[in-house]
CSV table of C-alpha atoms and ligand atoms in Angstrom, one decimal:
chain,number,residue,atom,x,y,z
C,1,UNK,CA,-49.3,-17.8,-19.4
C,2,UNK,CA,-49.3,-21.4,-20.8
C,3,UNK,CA,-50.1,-24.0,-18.5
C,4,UNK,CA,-49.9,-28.1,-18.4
C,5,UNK,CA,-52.4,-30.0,-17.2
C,6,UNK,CA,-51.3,-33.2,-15.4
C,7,UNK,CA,-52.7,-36.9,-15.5
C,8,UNK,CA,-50.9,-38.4,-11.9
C,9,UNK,CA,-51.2,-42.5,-12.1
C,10,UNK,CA,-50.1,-44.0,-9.0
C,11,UNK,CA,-51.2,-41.3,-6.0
C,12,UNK,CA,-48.3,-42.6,-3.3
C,13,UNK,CA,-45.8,-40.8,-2.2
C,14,UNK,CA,-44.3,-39.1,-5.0
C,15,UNK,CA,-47.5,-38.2,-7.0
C,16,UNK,CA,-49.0,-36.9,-3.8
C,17,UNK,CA,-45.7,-35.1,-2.9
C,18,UNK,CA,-46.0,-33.3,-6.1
C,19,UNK,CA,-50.0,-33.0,-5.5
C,20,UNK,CA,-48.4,-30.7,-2.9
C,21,UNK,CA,-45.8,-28.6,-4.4
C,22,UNK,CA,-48.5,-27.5,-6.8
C,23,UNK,CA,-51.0,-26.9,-4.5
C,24,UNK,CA,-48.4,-25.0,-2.1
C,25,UNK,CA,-46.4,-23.8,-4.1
C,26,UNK,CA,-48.5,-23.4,-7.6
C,27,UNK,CA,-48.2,-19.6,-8.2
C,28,UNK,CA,-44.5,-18.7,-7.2
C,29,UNK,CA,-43.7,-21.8,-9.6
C,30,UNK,CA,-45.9,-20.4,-12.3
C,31,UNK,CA,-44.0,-16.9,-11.4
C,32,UNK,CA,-40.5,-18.5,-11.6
C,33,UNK,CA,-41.3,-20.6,-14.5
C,34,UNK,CA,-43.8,-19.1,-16.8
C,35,UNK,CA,-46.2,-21.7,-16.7
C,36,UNK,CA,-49.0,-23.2,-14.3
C,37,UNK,CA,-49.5,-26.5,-13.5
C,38,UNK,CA,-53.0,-28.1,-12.8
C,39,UNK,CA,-53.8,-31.9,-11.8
C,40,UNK,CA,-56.9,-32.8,-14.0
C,41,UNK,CA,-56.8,-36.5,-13.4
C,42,UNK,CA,-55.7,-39.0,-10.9
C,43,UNK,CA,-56.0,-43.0,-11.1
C,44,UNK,CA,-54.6,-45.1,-8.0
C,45,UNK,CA,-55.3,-48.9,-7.3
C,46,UNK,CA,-56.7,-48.2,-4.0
C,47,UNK,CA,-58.3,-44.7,-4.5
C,48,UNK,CA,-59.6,-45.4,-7.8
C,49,UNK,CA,-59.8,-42.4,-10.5
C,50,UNK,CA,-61.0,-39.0,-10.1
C,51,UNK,CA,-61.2,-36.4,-13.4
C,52,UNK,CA,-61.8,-32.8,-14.0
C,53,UNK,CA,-61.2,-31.5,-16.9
C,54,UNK,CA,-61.0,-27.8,-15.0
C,55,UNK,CA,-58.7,-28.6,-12.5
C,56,UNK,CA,-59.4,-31.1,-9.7
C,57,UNK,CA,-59.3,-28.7,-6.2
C,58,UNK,CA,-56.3,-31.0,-4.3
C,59,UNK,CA,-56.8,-29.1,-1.1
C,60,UNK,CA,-58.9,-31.8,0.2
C,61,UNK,CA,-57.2,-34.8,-1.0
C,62,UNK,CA,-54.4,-33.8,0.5
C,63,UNK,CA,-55.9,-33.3,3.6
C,64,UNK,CA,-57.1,-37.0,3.9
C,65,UNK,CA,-55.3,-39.5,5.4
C,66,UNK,CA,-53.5,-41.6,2.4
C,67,UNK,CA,-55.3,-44.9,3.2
C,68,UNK,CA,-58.8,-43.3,3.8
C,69,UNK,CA,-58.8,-41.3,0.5
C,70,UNK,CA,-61.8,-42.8,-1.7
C,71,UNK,CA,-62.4,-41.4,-5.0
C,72,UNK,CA,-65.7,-43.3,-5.8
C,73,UNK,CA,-68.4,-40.8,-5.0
C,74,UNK,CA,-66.8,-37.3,-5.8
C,75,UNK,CA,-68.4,-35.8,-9.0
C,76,UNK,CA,-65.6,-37.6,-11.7
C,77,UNK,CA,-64.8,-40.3,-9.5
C,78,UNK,CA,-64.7,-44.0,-9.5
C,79,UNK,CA,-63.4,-46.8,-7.5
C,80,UNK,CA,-62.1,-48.4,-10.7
C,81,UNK,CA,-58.7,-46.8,-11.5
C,82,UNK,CA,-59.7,-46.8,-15.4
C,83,UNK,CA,-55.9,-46.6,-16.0
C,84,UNK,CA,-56.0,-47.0,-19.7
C,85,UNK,CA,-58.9,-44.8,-20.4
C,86,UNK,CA,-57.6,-41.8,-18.1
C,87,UNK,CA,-54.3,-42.3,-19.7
C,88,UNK,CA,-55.6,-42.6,-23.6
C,89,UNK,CA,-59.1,-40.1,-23.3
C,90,UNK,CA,-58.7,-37.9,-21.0
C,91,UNK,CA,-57.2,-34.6,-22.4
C,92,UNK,CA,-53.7,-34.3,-20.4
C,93,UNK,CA,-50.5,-33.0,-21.4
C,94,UNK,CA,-48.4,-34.8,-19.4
C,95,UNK,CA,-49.1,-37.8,-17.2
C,96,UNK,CA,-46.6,-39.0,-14.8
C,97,UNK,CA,-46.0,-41.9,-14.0
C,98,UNK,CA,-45.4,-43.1,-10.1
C,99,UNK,CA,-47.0,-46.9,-10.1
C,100,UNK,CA,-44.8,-49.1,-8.3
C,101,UNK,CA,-41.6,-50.6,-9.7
C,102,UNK,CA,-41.3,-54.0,-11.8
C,103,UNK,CA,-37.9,-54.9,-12.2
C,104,UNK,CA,-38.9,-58.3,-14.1
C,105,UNK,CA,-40.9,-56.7,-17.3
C,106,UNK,CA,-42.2,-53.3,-15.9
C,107,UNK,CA,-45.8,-53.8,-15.7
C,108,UNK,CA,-48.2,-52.1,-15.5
C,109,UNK,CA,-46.5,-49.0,-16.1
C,110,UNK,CA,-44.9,-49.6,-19.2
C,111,UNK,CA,-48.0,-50.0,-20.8
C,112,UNK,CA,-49.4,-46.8,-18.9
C,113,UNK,CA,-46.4,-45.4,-20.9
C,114,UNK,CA,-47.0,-46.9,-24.4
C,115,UNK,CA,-50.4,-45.5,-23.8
C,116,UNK,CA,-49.5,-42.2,-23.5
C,117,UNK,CA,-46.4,-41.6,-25.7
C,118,UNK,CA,-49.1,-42.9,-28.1
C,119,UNK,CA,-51.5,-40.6,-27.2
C,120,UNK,CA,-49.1,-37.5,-28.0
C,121,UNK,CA,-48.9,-36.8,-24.0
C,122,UNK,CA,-45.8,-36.4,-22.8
C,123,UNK,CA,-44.6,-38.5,-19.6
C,124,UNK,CA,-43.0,-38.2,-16.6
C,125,UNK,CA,-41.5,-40.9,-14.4
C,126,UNK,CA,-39.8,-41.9,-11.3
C,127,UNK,CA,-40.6,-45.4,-12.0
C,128,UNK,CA,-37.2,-47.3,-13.3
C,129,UNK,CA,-38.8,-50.6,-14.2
C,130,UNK,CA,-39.9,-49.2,-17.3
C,131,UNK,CA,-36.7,-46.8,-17.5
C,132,UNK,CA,-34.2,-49.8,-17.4
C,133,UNK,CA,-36.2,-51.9,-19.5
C,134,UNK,CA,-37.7,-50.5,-22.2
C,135,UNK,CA,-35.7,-47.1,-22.2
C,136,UNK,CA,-34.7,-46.9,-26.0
C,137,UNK,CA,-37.9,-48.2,-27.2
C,138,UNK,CA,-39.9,-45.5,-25.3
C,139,UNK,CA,-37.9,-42.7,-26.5
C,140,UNK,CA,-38.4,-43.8,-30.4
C,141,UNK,CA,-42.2,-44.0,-29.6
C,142,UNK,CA,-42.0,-40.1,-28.0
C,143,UNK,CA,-40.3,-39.0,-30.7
C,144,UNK,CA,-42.8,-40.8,-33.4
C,145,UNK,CA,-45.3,-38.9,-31.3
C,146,UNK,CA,-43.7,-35.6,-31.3
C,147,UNK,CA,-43.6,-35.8,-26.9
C,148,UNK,CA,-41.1,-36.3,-24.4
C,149,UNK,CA,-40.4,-39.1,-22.1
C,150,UNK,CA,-38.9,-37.9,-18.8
C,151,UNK,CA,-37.3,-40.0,-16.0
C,152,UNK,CA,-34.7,-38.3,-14.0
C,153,UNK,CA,-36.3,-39.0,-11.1
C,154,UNK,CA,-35.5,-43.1,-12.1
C,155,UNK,CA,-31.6,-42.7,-10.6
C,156,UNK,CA,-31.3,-40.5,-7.1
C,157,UNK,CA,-34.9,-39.0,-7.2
C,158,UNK,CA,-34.4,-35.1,-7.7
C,159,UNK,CA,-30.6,-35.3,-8.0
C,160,UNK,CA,-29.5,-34.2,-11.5
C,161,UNK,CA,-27.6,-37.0,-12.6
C,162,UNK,CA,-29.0,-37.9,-15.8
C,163,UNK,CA,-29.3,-33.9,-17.1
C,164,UNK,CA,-26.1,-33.6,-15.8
C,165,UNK,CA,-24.5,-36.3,-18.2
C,166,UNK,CA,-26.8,-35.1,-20.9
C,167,UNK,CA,-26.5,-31.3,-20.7
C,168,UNK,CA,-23.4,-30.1,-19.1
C,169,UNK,CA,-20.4,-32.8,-20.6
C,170,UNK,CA,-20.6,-31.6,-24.5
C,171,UNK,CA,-17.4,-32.1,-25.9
C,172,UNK,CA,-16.0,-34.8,-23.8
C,173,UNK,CA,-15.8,-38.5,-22.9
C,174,UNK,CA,-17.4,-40.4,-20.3
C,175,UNK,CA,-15.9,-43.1,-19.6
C,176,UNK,CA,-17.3,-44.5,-16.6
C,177,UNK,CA,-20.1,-43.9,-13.4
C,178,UNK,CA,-19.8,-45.0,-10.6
C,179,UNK,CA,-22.4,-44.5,-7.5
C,180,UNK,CA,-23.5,-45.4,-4.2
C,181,UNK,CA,-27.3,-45.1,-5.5
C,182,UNK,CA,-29.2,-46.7,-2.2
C,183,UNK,CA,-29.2,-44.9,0.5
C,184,UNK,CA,-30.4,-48.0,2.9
C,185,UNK,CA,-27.3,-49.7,1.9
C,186,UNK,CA,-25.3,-47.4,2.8
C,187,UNK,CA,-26.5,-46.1,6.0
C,188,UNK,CA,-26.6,-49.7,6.9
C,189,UNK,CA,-23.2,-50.2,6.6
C,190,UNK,CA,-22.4,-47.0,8.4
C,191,UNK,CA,-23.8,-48.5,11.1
C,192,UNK,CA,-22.3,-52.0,10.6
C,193,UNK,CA,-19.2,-49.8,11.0
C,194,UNK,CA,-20.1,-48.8,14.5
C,195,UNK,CA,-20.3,-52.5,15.9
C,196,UNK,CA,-24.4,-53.0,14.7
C,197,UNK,CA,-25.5,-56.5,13.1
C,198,UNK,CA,-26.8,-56.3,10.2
C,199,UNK,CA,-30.8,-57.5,11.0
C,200,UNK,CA,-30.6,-54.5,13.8
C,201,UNK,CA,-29.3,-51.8,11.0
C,202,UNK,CA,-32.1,-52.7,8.5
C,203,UNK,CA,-34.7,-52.3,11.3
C,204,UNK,CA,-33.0,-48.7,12.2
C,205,UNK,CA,-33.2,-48.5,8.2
C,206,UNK,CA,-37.0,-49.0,7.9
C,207,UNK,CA,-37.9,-47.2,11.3
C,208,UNK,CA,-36.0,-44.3,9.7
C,209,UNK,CA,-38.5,-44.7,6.4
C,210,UNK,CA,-35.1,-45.3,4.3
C,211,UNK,CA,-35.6,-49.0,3.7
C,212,UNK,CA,-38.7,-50.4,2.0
C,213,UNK,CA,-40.6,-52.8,3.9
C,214,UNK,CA,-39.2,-55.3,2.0
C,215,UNK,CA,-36.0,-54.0,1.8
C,216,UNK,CA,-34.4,-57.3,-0.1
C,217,UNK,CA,-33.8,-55.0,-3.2
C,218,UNK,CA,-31.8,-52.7,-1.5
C,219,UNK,CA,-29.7,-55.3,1.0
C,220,UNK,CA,-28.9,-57.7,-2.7
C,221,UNK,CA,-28.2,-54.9,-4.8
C,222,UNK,CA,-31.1,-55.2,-7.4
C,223,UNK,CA,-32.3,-51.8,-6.9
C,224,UNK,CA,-28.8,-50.2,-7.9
C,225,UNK,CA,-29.4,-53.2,-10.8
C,226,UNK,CA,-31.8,-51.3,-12.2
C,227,UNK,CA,-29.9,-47.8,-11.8
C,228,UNK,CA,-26.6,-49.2,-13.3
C,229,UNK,CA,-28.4,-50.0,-16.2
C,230,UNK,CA,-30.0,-46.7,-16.7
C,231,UNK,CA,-26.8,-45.3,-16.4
C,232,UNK,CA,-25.3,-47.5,-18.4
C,233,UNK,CA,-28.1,-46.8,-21.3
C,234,UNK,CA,-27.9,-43.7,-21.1
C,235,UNK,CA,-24.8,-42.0,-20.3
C,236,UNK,CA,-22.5,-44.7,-22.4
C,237,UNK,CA,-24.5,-45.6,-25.2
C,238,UNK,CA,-24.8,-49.2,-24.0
C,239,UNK,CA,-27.7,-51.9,-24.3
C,240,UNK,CA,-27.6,-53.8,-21.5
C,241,UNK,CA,-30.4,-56.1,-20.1
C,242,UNK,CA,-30.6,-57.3,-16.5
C,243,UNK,CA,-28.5,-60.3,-16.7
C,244,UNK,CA,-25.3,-58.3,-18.2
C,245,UNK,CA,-25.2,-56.1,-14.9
C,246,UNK,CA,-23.9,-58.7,-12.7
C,247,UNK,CA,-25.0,-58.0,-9.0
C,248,UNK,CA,-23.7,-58.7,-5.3
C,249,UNK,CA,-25.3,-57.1,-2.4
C,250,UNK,CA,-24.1,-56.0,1.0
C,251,UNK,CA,-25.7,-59.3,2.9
C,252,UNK,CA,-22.1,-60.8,3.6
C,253,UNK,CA,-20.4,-57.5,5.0
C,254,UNK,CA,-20.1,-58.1,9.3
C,255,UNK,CA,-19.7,-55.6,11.8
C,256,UNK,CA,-16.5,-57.3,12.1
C,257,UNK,CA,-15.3,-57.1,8.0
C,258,UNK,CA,-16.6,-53.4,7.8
C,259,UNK,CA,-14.8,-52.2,11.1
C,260,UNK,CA,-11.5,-54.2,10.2
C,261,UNK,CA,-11.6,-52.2,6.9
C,262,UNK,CA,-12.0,-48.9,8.5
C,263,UNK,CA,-8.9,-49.7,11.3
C,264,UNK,CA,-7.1,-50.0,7.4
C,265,UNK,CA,-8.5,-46.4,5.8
C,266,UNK,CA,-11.3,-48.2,3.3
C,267,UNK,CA,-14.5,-48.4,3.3
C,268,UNK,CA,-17.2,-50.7,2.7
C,269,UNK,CA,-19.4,-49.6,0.0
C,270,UNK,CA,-22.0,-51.2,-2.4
C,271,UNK,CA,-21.0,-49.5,-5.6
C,272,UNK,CA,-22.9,-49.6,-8.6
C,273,UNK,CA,-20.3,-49.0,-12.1
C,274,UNK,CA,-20.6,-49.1,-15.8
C,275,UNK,CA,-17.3,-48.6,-17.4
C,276,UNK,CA,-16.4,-48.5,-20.9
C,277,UNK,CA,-14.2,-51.4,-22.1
C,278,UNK,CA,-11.5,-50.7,-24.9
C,279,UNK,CA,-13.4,-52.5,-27.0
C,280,UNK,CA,-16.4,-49.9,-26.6
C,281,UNK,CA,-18.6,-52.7,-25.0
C,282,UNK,CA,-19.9,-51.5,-21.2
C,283,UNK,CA,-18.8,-53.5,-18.1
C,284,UNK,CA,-21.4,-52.6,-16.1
C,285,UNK,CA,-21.8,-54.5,-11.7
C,286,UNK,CA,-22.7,-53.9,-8.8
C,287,UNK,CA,-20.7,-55.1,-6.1
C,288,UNK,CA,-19.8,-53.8,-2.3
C,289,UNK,CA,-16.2,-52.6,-2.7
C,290,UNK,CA,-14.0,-51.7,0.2
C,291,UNK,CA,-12.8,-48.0,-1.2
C,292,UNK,CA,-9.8,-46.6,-0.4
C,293,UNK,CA,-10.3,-43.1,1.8
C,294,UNK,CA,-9.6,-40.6,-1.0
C,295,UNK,CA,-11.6,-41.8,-3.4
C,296,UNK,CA,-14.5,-39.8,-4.2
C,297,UNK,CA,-17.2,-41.7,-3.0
C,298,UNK,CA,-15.7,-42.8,0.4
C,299,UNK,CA,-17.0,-40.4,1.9
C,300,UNK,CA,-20.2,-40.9,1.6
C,301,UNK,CA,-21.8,-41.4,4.5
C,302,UNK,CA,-25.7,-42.2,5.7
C,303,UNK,CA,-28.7,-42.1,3.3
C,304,UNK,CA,-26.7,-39.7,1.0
C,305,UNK,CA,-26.6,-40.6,-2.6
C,306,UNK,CA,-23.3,-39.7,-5.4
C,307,UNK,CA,-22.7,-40.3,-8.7
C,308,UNK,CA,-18.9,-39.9,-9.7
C,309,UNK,CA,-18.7,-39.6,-13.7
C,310,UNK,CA,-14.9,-40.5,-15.5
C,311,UNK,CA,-14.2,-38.1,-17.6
C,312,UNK,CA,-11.7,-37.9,-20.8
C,313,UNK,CA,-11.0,-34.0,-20.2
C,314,UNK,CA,-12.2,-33.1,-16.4
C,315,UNK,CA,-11.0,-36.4,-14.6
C,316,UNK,CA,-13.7,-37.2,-11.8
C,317,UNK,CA,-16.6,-35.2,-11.5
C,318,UNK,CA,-18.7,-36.4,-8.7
C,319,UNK,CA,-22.6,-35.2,-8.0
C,320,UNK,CA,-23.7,-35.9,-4.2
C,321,UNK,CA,-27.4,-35.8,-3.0
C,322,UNK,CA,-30.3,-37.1,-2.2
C,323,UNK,CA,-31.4,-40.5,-3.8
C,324,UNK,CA,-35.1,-40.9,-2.2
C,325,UNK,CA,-37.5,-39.0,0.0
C,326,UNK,CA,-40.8,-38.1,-1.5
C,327,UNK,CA,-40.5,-34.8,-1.9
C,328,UNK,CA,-36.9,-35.2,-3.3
C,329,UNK,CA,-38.6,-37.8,-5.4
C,330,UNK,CA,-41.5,-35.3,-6.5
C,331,UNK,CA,-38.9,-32.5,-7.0
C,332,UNK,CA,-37.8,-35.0,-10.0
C,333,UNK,CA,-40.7,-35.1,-11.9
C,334,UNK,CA,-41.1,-31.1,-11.9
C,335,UNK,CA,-38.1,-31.1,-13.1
C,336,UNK,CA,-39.0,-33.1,-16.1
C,337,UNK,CA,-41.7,-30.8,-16.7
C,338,UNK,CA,-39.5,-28.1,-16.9
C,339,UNK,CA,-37.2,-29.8,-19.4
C,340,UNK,CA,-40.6,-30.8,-21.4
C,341,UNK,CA,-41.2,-27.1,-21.2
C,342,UNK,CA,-37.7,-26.2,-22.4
C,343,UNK,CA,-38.2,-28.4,-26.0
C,344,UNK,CA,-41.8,-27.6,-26.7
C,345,UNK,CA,-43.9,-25.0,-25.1
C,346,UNK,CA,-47.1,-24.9,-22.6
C,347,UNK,CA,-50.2,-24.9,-24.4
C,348,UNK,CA,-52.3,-22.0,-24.9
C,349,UNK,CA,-55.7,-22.1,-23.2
C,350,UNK,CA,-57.3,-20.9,-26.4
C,351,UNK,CA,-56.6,-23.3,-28.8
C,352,UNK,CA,-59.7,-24.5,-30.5
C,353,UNK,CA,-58.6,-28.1,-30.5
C,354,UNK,CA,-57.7,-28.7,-27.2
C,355,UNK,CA,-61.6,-27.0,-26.5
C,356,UNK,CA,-63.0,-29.7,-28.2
C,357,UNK,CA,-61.2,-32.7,-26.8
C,358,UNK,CA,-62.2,-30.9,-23.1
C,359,UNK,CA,-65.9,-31.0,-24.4
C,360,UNK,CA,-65.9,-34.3,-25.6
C,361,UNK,CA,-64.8,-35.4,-22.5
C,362,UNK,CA,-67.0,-34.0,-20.0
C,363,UNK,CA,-69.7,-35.0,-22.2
H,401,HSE,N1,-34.9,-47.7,-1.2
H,401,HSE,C1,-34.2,-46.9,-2.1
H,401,HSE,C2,-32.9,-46.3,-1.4
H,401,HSE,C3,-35.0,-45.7,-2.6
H,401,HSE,O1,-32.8,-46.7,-0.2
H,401,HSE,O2,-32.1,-45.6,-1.9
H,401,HSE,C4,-34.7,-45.2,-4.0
H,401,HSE,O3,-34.7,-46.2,-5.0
């Protein structure tokens, strides 16, 4: 059986969450999907880095609390995350990338991806900083490389809307997405729609773990920015930089606006769209729209996430789901290892190369 040995960067939530589908859940993947998975390096600006070219056991890491775990000490440990060296030395198939996000010029981890793609190693991300910015470029330097670069994870965590638009509408037209891709927004203005003010709905959001503790991004819209324009990139062809996704949050909906809709059959939601324009150029905003009741994505209520494609032969397909959650999140980037497995093929234990490099660097 051919196996993949990962390189995690970032050990958060997601990287951790997938730290523990492998560790749970490593040998009825392996059954199911003809190929193990092992972690044999992990970098994180708190933990530091920790490499084994063998396999690192996760069983205790995982059992640590997250803000006690200390890699300095373990044998291939070190409080300095060594980013760059993990990332270019250390013999990995794929590393996967779950650093933080930069919407401004999506650093560090577009470098950690550069360095990889680089490398030959394939990568993995949930991270849409780099996804949104630097999309196209990445790709040409995986394909230079002969790797993939993964990131379905970058627009509703494990939901399948990118492989969906890539993979299952051959021989039609997509005209235009449009999504409620933050799940704080719109369980916040569910509950503006019961009579709640807005300062008391985000504070429900964050004690329910949806918001983030800054949750700015998701009240003004930025983080379905960033979406839009992965959407945008990818599933119309466009090339669209921040500034051309013009962006309104949900800060200016009332208890009072988003109750007076509902008495009317709409609903108040913050609605991220990329529409071709007859001209082929993209349209692409993100706005709070109040949407009629039949209208596919009206009834989308809570945290839940959907992506409604225009189509040229089906009309409106629309995929609902889960847009965050760690696990959700984590579920994402084994999905991308699958794909990766789909277009090239697990390596094989015994390859005389790959001995070497594991050699070289436990020397
Ligand atoms: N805070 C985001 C949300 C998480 O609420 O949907 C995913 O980007």
């Amino acid at each position: 059986m051919g196996r993949y040995d990962l390189a995690l960067i970032g050990f958060g939530g997601v990287n951790r969450a997938l730290a523990e589908l492998i560790s749970q859940r490593g040998d009825r993947l392996a059954d199911e999907l003809g190929f193990a998975l092992r972690v044999v390096a992990i970098t994180d600006l708190r933990a530091g880095s920790l490499v084994d070219t063998d396999g690192i056991d996760l069983a205790p890491l995982l059992a640590a609390e997250p803000g006690e775990l200390a890699f300095a000490g373990l044998p291939g440990g070190s409080a300095d995350p060594r980013n760059e060296w993990v990332i270019r030395e250390v013999p990995a198939d794929v590393v996967v990338e779950a650093t933080f996000t930069n919407p401004e010029d999506g650093e560090p981890a577009l470098s950690h991806m550069r360095w990889a793609l680089a490398a030959g190693k394939h990568v993995c991300t949930t991270n849409k900083g780099p996804v949104a910015l630097a999309c196209r470029e990445l790709k040409q330097v995986a394909e230079r490389h002969g790797v993939s670069f993964e990131f379905e994870g970058s627009v509703l965590s494990g939901t399948p809307i990118l492989r969906t638009a890539e993979r299952m509408f051959g021989g039609l037209e997509i005209t235009g997405v449009q999504g409620i891709m933050n799940g704080t927004s719109n369980y916040i203005l569910g509950r503006l729609e019961e009579g709640v003010e807005l300062p008391e709905a985000i504070a429900q959001a964050q004690e329910l773990g949806y918001a983030e503790a800054d949750p700015t991004a998701d009240i003004e819209g930025h983080d379905v920015q960033l979406k839009v324009m992965i959407l945008a990139n990818e599933v119309l062809g466009a090339d669209l930089r921040r500034e051309d996704v013009v962006c309104e949050g949900i800060s200016k909906i009332t208890p009072d606006y988003a109750q007076d809709a509902v008495s009317k059959g709409l609903r108040w939601k913050l609605v991220g769209s990329a529409t071709r324009r007859a001209d082929g150029t993209v349209d692409a905003r993100v706005a709070p729209v109040a949407l009629p009741g039949h209208h596919p994505l009206a009834g989308i209520s809570g945290p839940v996430n959907a992506v409604a494609f225009h189509t040229d032969l089906l009309g409106t397909v629309t995929v609902s789901g889960p847009g965050a959650g760690r696990i959700e999140t984590a579920y994402a980037l084994l999905s991308d290892v699958i794909a990766i497995h789909q277009r090239h093929h697990a390596h094989d234990d015994t390859a005389p190369a790959r001995r070497v490099l594991q050699e070289t660097s436990r020397g």
